[in-house]
CSV table of C-alpha atoms in Angstrom, one decimal:
chain,number,residue,atom,x,y,z
A,1,UNK,CA,-6.8,34.2,14.4
A,2,UNK,CA,-7.2,30.5,15.4
A,3,UNK,CA,-9.6,31.0,18.3
A,4,UNK,CA,-13.0,29.8,17.3
A,5,UNK,CA,-16.3,30.4,19.0
A,6,UNK,CA,-18.2,27.3,20.1
A,7,UNK,CA,-20.9,28.3,17.7
A,8,UNK,CA,-18.5,28.6,14.8
A,9,UNK,CA,-17.0,25.2,15.4
A,10,UNK,CA,-20.4,23.6,15.7
A,11,UNK,CA,-21.7,25.1,12.4
A,12,UNK,CA,-18.5,24.0,10.6
A,13,UNK,CA,-18.8,20.5,12.1
A,14,UNK,CA,-22.4,20.2,10.9
A,15,UNK,CA,-21.4,21.6,7.4
A,16,UNK,CA,-18.7,19.0,7.1
A,17,UNK,CA,-20.9,16.2,8.2
A,18,UNK,CA,-18.8,15.8,11.4
A,19,UNK,CA,-21.8,16.5,13.5
A,20,UNK,CA,-21.1,17.2,17.2
A,21,UNK,CA,-18.5,19.3,18.9
A,22,UNK,CA,-16.0,18.6,21.6
A,23,UNK,CA,-14.2,20.7,24.1
A,24,UNK,CA,-10.7,21.2,22.7
A,25,UNK,CA,-9.2,21.4,26.2
A,26,UNK,CA,-10.7,18.1,27.3
A,27,UNK,CA,-8.3,15.3,28.1
A,28,UNK,CA,-8.2,12.2,25.9
A,29,UNK,CA,-11.4,10.3,26.6
A,30,UNK,CA,-12.0,8.1,23.6
A,31,UNK,CA,-12.4,4.5,24.9
A,32,UNK,CA,-9.8,2.0,23.7
A,33,UNK,CA,-12.6,-0.7,23.8
A,34,UNK,CA,-13.9,0.9,20.6
A,35,UNK,CA,-10.5,0.2,18.8
A,36,UNK,CA,-9.5,-2.7,16.6
A,37,UNK,CA,-7.3,-3.8,19.5
A,38,UNK,CA,-10.3,-3.9,21.9
A,39,UNK,CA,-8.3,-2.5,24.8
A,40,UNK,CA,-5.3,-0.2,25.5
A,41,UNK,CA,-3.4,1.8,28.0
A,42,UNK,CA,-5.7,4.8,27.7
A,43,UNK,CA,-2.6,7.0,27.1
A,44,UNK,CA,-3.3,10.2,25.2
A,45,UNK,CA,-2.1,9.8,21.6
A,46,UNK,CA,-1.1,13.4,21.7
A,47,UNK,CA,2.1,12.2,23.4
A,48,UNK,CA,2.6,9.0,21.3
A,49,UNK,CA,5.0,9.1,18.3
A,50,UNK,CA,6.8,6.2,16.7
A,51,UNK,CA,9.2,4.4,19.0
A,52,UNK,CA,10.4,2.1,16.1
A,53,UNK,CA,10.9,4.5,13.2
A,54,UNK,CA,11.9,7.7,15.0
A,55,UNK,CA,15.3,6.8,16.5
A,56,UNK,CA,16.1,4.9,13.3
A,57,UNK,CA,15.5,7.9,11.1
A,58,UNK,CA,17.3,10.2,13.5
A,59,UNK,CA,20.4,8.1,13.2
A,60,UNK,CA,20.2,7.8,9.4
A,61,UNK,CA,19.9,11.6,9.2
A,62,UNK,CA,22.7,12.3,11.6
A,63,UNK,CA,25.1,9.9,9.8
A,64,UNK,CA,24.3,11.2,6.3
A,65,UNK,CA,22.8,7.9,5.1
A,66,UNK,CA,19.5,9.3,3.8
A,67,UNK,CA,20.6,10.3,0.2
A,68,UNK,CA,21.8,6.7,-0.4
A,69,UNK,CA,18.6,5.4,1.1
A,70,UNK,CA,16.5,7.5,-1.3
A,71,UNK,CA,18.5,6.2,-4.3
A,72,UNK,CA,18.0,2.6,-3.1
A,73,UNK,CA,14.2,3.2,-2.6
A,74,UNK,CA,13.6,4.1,-6.2
A,75,UNK,CA,13.5,0.5,-7.2
A,76,UNK,CA,11.5,-0.6,-4.2
A,77,UNK,CA,7.9,-0.1,-5.4
A,78,UNK,CA,5.7,-3.2,-5.4
A,79,UNK,CA,4.6,-5.0,-2.2
A,80,UNK,CA,6.5,-8.1,-3.1
A,81,UNK,CA,9.7,-6.4,-4.2
A,82,UNK,CA,12.7,-7.5,-2.1
A,83,UNK,CA,14.1,-4.9,0.3
A,84,UNK,CA,17.0,-3.2,-1.5
A,85,UNK,CA,20.4,-4.6,-0.6
A,86,UNK,CA,21.8,-1.1,-0.3
A,87,UNK,CA,19.6,-0.3,2.7
A,88,UNK,CA,21.5,0.1,6.0
A,89,UNK,CA,21.1,-3.1,8.2
A,90,UNK,CA,19.1,-1.2,10.8
A,91,UNK,CA,16.6,0.0,8.2
A,92,UNK,CA,16.3,-3.5,6.7
A,93,UNK,CA,15.7,-5.0,10.1
A,94,UNK,CA,12.9,-2.5,10.8
A,95,UNK,CA,11.2,-3.0,7.5
A,96,UNK,CA,11.3,-6.8,7.9
A,97,UNK,CA,9.1,-6.3,11.0
A,98,UNK,CA,6.6,-3.8,9.6
A,99,UNK,CA,6.4,-4.2,5.8
A,100,UNK,CA,3.5,-6.5,6.0
A,101,UNK,CA,-0.2,-6.6,6.7
A,102,UNK,CA,-1.3,-6.8,10.3
A,103,UNK,CA,-2.5,-10.2,11.5
A,104,UNK,CA,-6.1,-8.9,11.7
A,105,UNK,CA,-6.2,-7.7,8.1
A,106,UNK,CA,-9.1,-9.2,6.1
A,107,UNK,CA,-8.1,-9.7,2.4
A,108,UNK,CA,-11.7,-10.2,1.4
A,109,UNK,CA,-12.6,-6.8,2.8
A,110,UNK,CA,-9.6,-5.2,1.3
A,111,UNK,CA,-10.6,-6.5,-2.1
A,112,UNK,CA,-14.1,-5.3,-1.7
A,113,UNK,CA,-12.8,-1.8,-0.7
A,114,UNK,CA,-10.7,-1.7,-3.8
A,115,UNK,CA,-13.8,-2.5,-5.9
A,116,UNK,CA,-15.8,0.1,-4.1
A,117,UNK,CA,-13.1,2.7,-4.8
A,118,UNK,CA,-13.2,1.7,-8.5
A,119,UNK,CA,-17.0,2.2,-8.6
A,120,UNK,CA,-16.9,5.5,-6.8
A,121,UNK,CA,-13.6,6.9,-8.1
A,122,UNK,CA,-15.0,10.3,-9.3
A,123,UNK,CA,-16.6,11.2,-6.0
A,124,UNK,CA,-13.6,10.0,-4.0
A,125,UNK,CA,-11.2,12.0,-6.1
A,126,UNK,CA,-13.3,15.2,-5.8
A,127,UNK,CA,-13.7,14.7,-2.0
A,128,UNK,CA,-10.1,13.7,-1.3
A,129,UNK,CA,-8.7,16.4,-3.6
A,130,UNK,CA,-10.9,19.4,-3.1
A,131,UNK,CA,-12.5,18.4,0.2
A,132,UNK,CA,-9.8,16.8,2.3
A,133,UNK,CA,-6.9,18.4,0.5
A,134,UNK,CA,-8.2,21.9,1.2
A,135,UNK,CA,-9.4,20.9,4.7
A,136,UNK,CA,-5.8,20.1,5.5
A,137,UNK,CA,-5.0,23.8,5.2
A,138,UNK,CA,-7.3,24.7,8.1
A,139,UNK,CA,-5.8,22.0,10.3
A,140,UNK,CA,-3.3,24.3,12.0
A,141,UNK,CA,-0.6,21.7,13.0
A,142,UNK,CA,-0.8,20.0,9.6
A,143,UNK,CA,-0.6,23.3,7.7
A,144,UNK,CA,2.4,24.5,9.6
A,145,UNK,CA,4.2,21.2,9.4
A,146,UNK,CA,3.6,21.0,5.7
A,147,UNK,CA,4.6,24.6,5.0
A,148,UNK,CA,7.8,24.6,7.0
A,149,UNK,CA,9.0,21.1,5.9
A,150,UNK,CA,11.0,20.7,2.8
A,151,UNK,CA,8.0,19.6,0.8
A,152,UNK,CA,6.2,22.9,1.5
A,153,UNK,CA,8.5,24.7,-0.9
A,154,UNK,CA,7.1,22.8,-3.9
A,155,UNK,CA,3.4,22.4,-3.4
A,156,UNK,CA,2.7,20.8,-6.8
A,157,UNK,CA,5.2,18.1,-6.1
A,158,UNK,CA,3.8,17.6,-2.6
A,159,UNK,CA,0.3,17.5,-3.9
A,160,UNK,CA,1.3,14.9,-6.4
A,161,UNK,CA,2.8,12.7,-3.6
A,162,UNK,CA,-0.2,13.3,-1.4
A,163,UNK,CA,-2.6,12.4,-4.2
A,164,UNK,CA,-0.7,9.3,-5.2
A,165,UNK,CA,-0.7,8.1,-1.6
A,166,UNK,CA,-4.5,8.0,-1.9
A,167,UNK,CA,-4.3,6.7,-5.5
A,168,UNK,CA,-2.2,3.7,-4.3
A,169,UNK,CA,-4.7,3.0,-1.5
A,170,UNK,CA,-7.6,3.1,-4.0
A,171,UNK,CA,-6.0,0.8,-6.6
A,172,UNK,CA,-7.3,-2.7,-7.3
A,173,UNK,CA,-5.0,-5.0,-5.6
A,174,UNK,CA,-3.5,-2.2,-3.5
A,175,UNK,CA,-2.6,-4.7,-0.7
A,176,UNK,CA,-1.8,-7.7,-3.0
A,177,UNK,CA,1.8,-8.7,-3.9
A,178,UNK,CA,1.8,-6.7,-7.1
A,179,UNK,CA,0.1,-3.7,-5.5
A,180,UNK,CA,2.1,-0.8,-4.0
A,181,UNK,CA,0.3,0.5,-1.0
A,182,UNK,CA,2.2,-1.4,1.7
A,183,UNK,CA,5.5,-0.1,0.4
A,184,UNK,CA,4.0,3.4,-0.1
A,185,UNK,CA,2.8,3.5,3.5
A,186,UNK,CA,6.1,2.4,4.9
A,187,UNK,CA,8.0,5.0,2.9
A,188,UNK,CA,5.5,7.6,4.2
A,189,UNK,CA,6.1,6.3,7.8
A,190,UNK,CA,9.9,6.9,7.3
A,191,UNK,CA,9.2,10.4,6.0
A,192,UNK,CA,7.1,11.2,9.1
A,193,UNK,CA,9.9,10.0,11.3
A,194,UNK,CA,12.4,12.2,9.4
A,195,UNK,CA,10.2,15.2,9.7
A,196,UNK,CA,9.8,14.6,13.5
A,197,UNK,CA,13.6,14.9,13.8
A,198,UNK,CA,14.0,17.8,11.4
A,199,UNK,CA,11.1,20.2,12.1
A,200,UNK,CA,12.1,20.9,15.7
A,201,UNK,CA,15.3,22.3,14.3
A,202,UNK,CA,13.4,24.9,12.3
A,203,UNK,CA,13.0,28.3,14.1
A,204,UNK,CA,10.1,29.1,11.8
A,205,UNK,CA,8.2,26.0,12.7
A,206,UNK,CA,9.0,26.4,16.4
A,207,UNK,CA,7.9,30.0,16.6
A,208,UNK,CA,4.2,28.9,16.0
A,209,UNK,CA,4.2,25.3,17.2
A,210,UNK,CA,2.2,24.2,20.2
A,211,UNK,CA,4.1,20.9,20.4
A,212,UNK,CA,7.7,19.9,20.8
A,213,UNK,CA,7.6,17.1,18.2
A,214,UNK,CA,5.2,17.1,15.2
A,215,UNK,CA,3.1,14.3,13.7
A,216,UNK,CA,2.0,12.5,16.9
A,217,UNK,CA,-0.4,9.5,16.7
A,218,UNK,CA,-3.2,12.0,17.4
A,219,UNK,CA,-2.1,14.1,14.4
A,220,UNK,CA,-2.2,11.1,12.1
A,221,UNK,CA,-5.7,10.3,13.5
A,222,UNK,CA,-6.7,13.8,12.6
A,223,UNK,CA,-5.5,13.3,9.1
A,224,UNK,CA,-7.5,10.0,8.8
A,225,UNK,CA,-10.7,11.8,9.9
A,226,UNK,CA,-10.1,14.6,7.4
A,227,UNK,CA,-9.9,11.9,4.8
A,228,UNK,CA,-11.8,8.7,5.5
A,229,UNK,CA,-14.3,9.9,8.1
A,230,UNK,CA,-15.1,13.0,6.1
A,231,UNK,CA,-15.6,11.1,2.9
A,232,UNK,CA,-17.8,8.6,4.7
A,233,UNK,CA,-20.0,11.5,5.9
A,234,UNK,CA,-20.2,13.2,2.5
A,235,UNK,CA,-21.1,10.1,0.6
A,236,UNK,CA,-23.9,9.5,3.1
A,237,UNK,CA,-25.0,13.1,2.9
A,238,UNK,CA,-25.1,12.9,-0.9
A,239,UNK,CA,-27.1,9.7,-0.7
A,240,UNK,CA,-24.6,7.7,-2.8
A,241,UNK,CA,-25.6,4.0,-2.6
A,242,UNK,CA,-23.3,2.7,0.1
A,243,UNK,CA,-24.1,-0.8,1.4
A,244,UNK,CA,-23.2,-1.8,4.9
A,245,UNK,CA,-20.6,-4.3,3.4
A,246,UNK,CA,-19.0,-1.5,1.3
A,247,UNK,CA,-18.9,0.8,4.3
A,248,UNK,CA,-17.2,-1.9,6.4
A,249,UNK,CA,-14.7,-2.6,3.7
A,250,UNK,CA,-13.9,1.1,3.1
A,251,UNK,CA,-13.3,1.5,6.8
A,252,UNK,CA,-11.1,-1.6,6.9
A,253,UNK,CA,-8.8,-0.3,4.2
A,254,UNK,CA,-8.3,2.8,6.3
A,255,UNK,CA,-7.7,0.8,9.5
A,256,UNK,CA,-4.9,-1.1,7.7
A,257,UNK,CA,-3.5,2.1,6.3
A,258,UNK,CA,-3.3,3.8,9.7
A,259,UNK,CA,-1.7,0.7,11.2
A,260,UNK,CA,0.9,0.7,8.4
A,261,UNK,CA,1.7,4.4,9.3
A,262,UNK,CA,2.6,3.3,12.8
A,263,UNK,CA,-0.4,4.3,14.8
A,264,UNK,CA,-0.9,1.8,17.7
A,265,UNK,CA,-4.0,-0.4,17.2
A,266,UNK,CA,-5.5,0.8,20.5
A,267,UNK,CA,-6.3,4.2,18.7
A,268,UNK,CA,-7.7,2.8,15.4
A,269,UNK,CA,-11.6,2.9,15.5
A,270,UNK,CA,-13.2,-0.5,14.9
A,271,UNK,CA,-16.5,0.9,13.5
A,272,UNK,CA,-17.7,4.0,11.8
A,273,UNK,CA,-19.7,5.0,14.9
A,274,UNK,CA,-16.4,4.8,16.9
A,275,UNK,CA,-14.6,6.7,14.1
A,276,UNK,CA,-17.2,9.6,14.1
A,277,UNK,CA,-17.1,9.7,17.9
A,278,UNK,CA,-13.3,10.0,17.8
A,279,UNK,CA,-13.4,12.6,15.0
A,280,UNK,CA,-15.7,14.8,17.2
A,281,UNK,CA,-13.0,14.9,19.8
A,282,UNK,CA,-9.8,15.3,17.7
A,283,UNK,CA,-10.8,17.0,14.4
A,284,UNK,CA,-13.8,19.2,14.7
A,285,UNK,CA,-12.6,21.4,17.6
A,286,UNK,CA,-9.2,22.2,16.1
A,287,UNK,CA,-10.2,23.5,12.6
A,288,UNK,CA,-9.0,27.1,12.2
A,289,UNK,CA,-7.2,29.3,9.7
A,290,UNK,CA,-3.4,30.1,9.9
A,291,UNK,CA,-1.2,32.2,7.7
A,292,UNK,CA,0.7,29.1,6.5
A,293,UNK,CA,-2.6,27.3,5.7
A,294,UNK,CA,-4.0,30.2,3.7
A,295,UNK,CA,-0.8,30.4,1.7
A,296,UNK,CA,-0.9,26.6,1.0
A,297,UNK,CA,-4.6,26.8,0.0
A,298,UNK,CA,-3.8,29.6,-2.5
A,299,UNK,CA,-0.9,27.6,-3.9
A,300,UNK,CA,-3.0,24.4,-4.2
A,301,UNK,CA,-6.0,26.1,-5.8
A,302,UNK,CA,-3.7,28.0,-8.1
A,303,UNK,CA,-2.3,24.8,-9.6
A,304,UNK,CA,-5.4,24.5,-11.9
A,305,UNK,CA,-4.4,27.7,-13.7
A,306,UNK,CA,-1.9,25.4,-15.5
A,307,UNK,CA,-4.8,23.7,-17.3
A,308,UNK,CA,-7.0,25.3,-19.8
A,309,UNK,CA,-10.3,23.7,-19.1
A,310,UNK,CA,-12.6,26.6,-19.6
A,311,UNK,CA,-13.2,26.3,-15.9
A,312,UNK,CA,-12.8,29.5,-14.0
A,313,UNK,CA,-11.2,29.9,-10.6
A,314,UNK,CA,-14.6,31.0,-9.5
A,315,UNK,CA,-16.0,27.5,-10.1
A,316,UNK,CA,-13.1,26.0,-8.1
A,317,UNK,CA,-13.6,28.4,-5.2
A,318,UNK,CA,-17.3,27.7,-5.1
A,319,UNK,CA,-16.9,23.9,-5.3
A,320,UNK,CA,-14.6,24.1,-2.3
A,321,UNK,CA,-17.2,26.2,-0.5
A,322,UNK,CA,-19.8,23.6,-1.5
A,323,UNK,CA,-17.9,20.6,0.0
A,324,UNK,CA,-16.3,22.4,3.0
A,325,UNK,CA,-18.7,25.2,3.9
A,326,UNK,CA,-18.7,29.0,3.4
A,327,UNK,CA,-17.0,29.4,6.7
A,328,UNK,CA,-13.9,27.6,5.5
A,329,UNK,CA,-14.1,29.6,2.2
A,330,UNK,CA,-14.2,32.8,4.2
A,331,UNK,CA,-11.2,31.7,6.4
A,332,UNK,CA,-9.3,31.1,3.2
A,333,UNK,CA,-10.4,34.3,1.5
A,334,UNK,CA,-11.9,32.5,-1.5
A,335,UNK,CA,-13.5,35.2,-3.7
A,336,UNK,CA,-17.2,34.6,-4.2
A,337,UNK,CA,-18.6,33.9,-7.7
A,338,UNK,CA,-22.3,33.6,-7.3
A,339,UNK,CA,-23.0,32.5,-10.8
A,340,UNK,CA,-20.5,29.6,-10.3
A,341,UNK,CA,-22.0,28.9,-6.9
A,342,UNK,CA,-25.5,28.5,-8.6
A,343,UNK,CA,-23.9,26.2,-11.2
A,344,UNK,CA,-22.1,24.0,-8.7
A,345,UNK,CA,-25.2,23.6,-6.5
A,346,UNK,CA,-27.4,22.7,-9.5
A,347,UNK,CA,-25.0,20.6,-11.6
A,348,UNK,CA,-23.3,18.5,-9.0
A,349,UNK,CA,-26.5,16.9,-7.5
A,350,UNK,CA,-27.8,16.3,-11.1
A,351,UNK,CA,-24.4,14.9,-12.0
A,352,UNK,CA,-24.7,12.4,-9.1
A,353,UNK,CA,-28.2,11.4,-10.0
A,354,UNK,CA,-27.2,10.7,-13.6
A,355,UNK,CA,-24.1,8.7,-12.7
A,356,UNK,CA,-26.2,6.6,-10.2
A,357,UNK,CA,-28.8,5.9,-12.9
A,358,UNK,CA,-31.5,7.7,-11.0
A,359,UNK,CA,-32.0,10.3,-13.7
A,360,UNK,CA,-32.3,9.7,-17.4
A,361,UNK,CA,-31.3,13.3,-18.2
A,362,UNK,CA,-27.7,14.1,-18.7
A,363,UNK,CA,-26.8,17.4,-17.1
A,364,UNK,CA,-25.8,20.0,-19.6
A,365,UNK,CA,-22.5,20.5,-17.8
A,366,UNK,CA,-21.8,16.7,-17.4
A,367,UNK,CA,-18.9,16.8,-19.8
A,368,UNK,CA,-17.3,19.8,-18.2
A,369,UNK,CA,-17.4,18.2,-14.8
A,370,UNK,CA,-16.0,14.9,-16.1
A,371,UNK,CA,-13.1,16.7,-17.9
A,372,UNK,CA,-12.4,18.8,-14.8
A,373,UNK,CA,-12.0,15.7,-12.6
A,374,UNK,CA,-9.7,14.0,-15.2
A,375,UNK,CA,-7.6,17.0,-15.8
A,376,UNK,CA,-7.0,17.5,-12.1
A,377,UNK,CA,-6.0,13.9,-11.7
A,378,UNK,CA,-3.5,14.2,-14.6
A,379,UNK,CA,-2.1,17.4,-13.2
A,380,UNK,CA,-1.1,15.7,-10.0
A,381,UNK,CA,-0.1,12.4,-11.4
A,382,UNK,CA,2.1,13.8,-14.2
A,383,UNK,CA,4.1,15.9,-11.8
A,384,UNK,CA,5.7,12.7,-10.5
A,385,UNK,CA,8.2,10.6,-12.5
A,386,UNK,CA,5.5,8.0,-13.2
A,387,UNK,CA,1.8,7.9,-13.4
A,388,UNK,CA,1.8,4.6,-11.5
A,389,UNK,CA,4.5,5.0,-8.9
A,390,UNK,CA,4.6,7.3,-5.9
A,391,UNK,CA,7.8,9.3,-6.0
A,392,UNK,CA,8.4,9.4,-2.2
A,393,UNK,CA,11.8,10.6,-0.9
A,394,UNK,CA,12.9,11.2,2.7
A,395,UNK,CA,13.8,14.8,3.4
A,396,UNK,CA,17.2,15.9,4.7
A,397,UNK,CA,16.2,19.4,5.7
A,398,UNK,CA,13.5,21.9,6.2
A,399,UNK,CA,12.0,24.7,4.1
A,400,UNK,CA,14.4,27.6,4.0
A,401,UNK,CA,13.2,30.8,5.7
């Protein structure tokens, strides 16, 4: 089911804006000279995990400390919040080292990225939510890891946490003392480390896994490209005004985000050209359907049934096809609605023109699209305990069989 023809991969890569195709059997060849570090060992990130967080979380899981850590984390929200006194000493020592911006972070660029996110919030939400979110279900490793981890048993809750990770990143002041993203990223890094320890204990995950330990540095890079690089491609394709300064700032916010998740700097692209080149190697060739991914996609797309927007599932299916390609829609078994397809392909470009001030004519369905975006956002945000805080907790087990 996962074997793709070269032609199929190429057509999908073109459709997603990830133009070009790489041989999935090729050894790691991306040059570390193109990274923010400017050099590196050249080691394949496929075999790089998190030497700092992994043994720490394994120990906390084995000695039963994680429930107390989760309780203590509830009050640790803003970037300038003191580390909870109830944290185990080893965790406190680790966070004192990593709960900060890297030395190369540029606060001016981060502030500009936040302003760009504010100006382009509607496009970003639709692309992150219905583009990247559904693309994750055709990234085999990610789909299996999500499905068989504890979070896979409640997809609305996990979607809320995933959405609010991006929400925190996009907020004005996300990296400032009163922002939340540095803390959110470090909580997420701890979750990744816990999952690396837990998933290899799941016979369900192991039965279909092609790696011994999940969430390698390469896997996190794949996720970055399914988010940041993909969005960069689509905004360019849609001809959204995107100055060179905004593009550089947008990339910089993702560079810092990846660093905070524990990816070594030698793998973090320093330019968009480098990012797209890396994406061609690590993302485009691996996209494929899986049983777990198809189930996750159905669960995610089914969440909107909770909201009476007058928007049919057909509209949702066709919007996914519009932003990800009919090939992905076919993989996921998304039922066709040709009337909705015509509406999406007519209304969305007109909606963009109107929002950008390039057309004086308001699309007849402008209000429907606007309400659709807002309702989806509220669906995800309201699932959490707060609309302004990411409710991240460290798992202590896997999804039951």
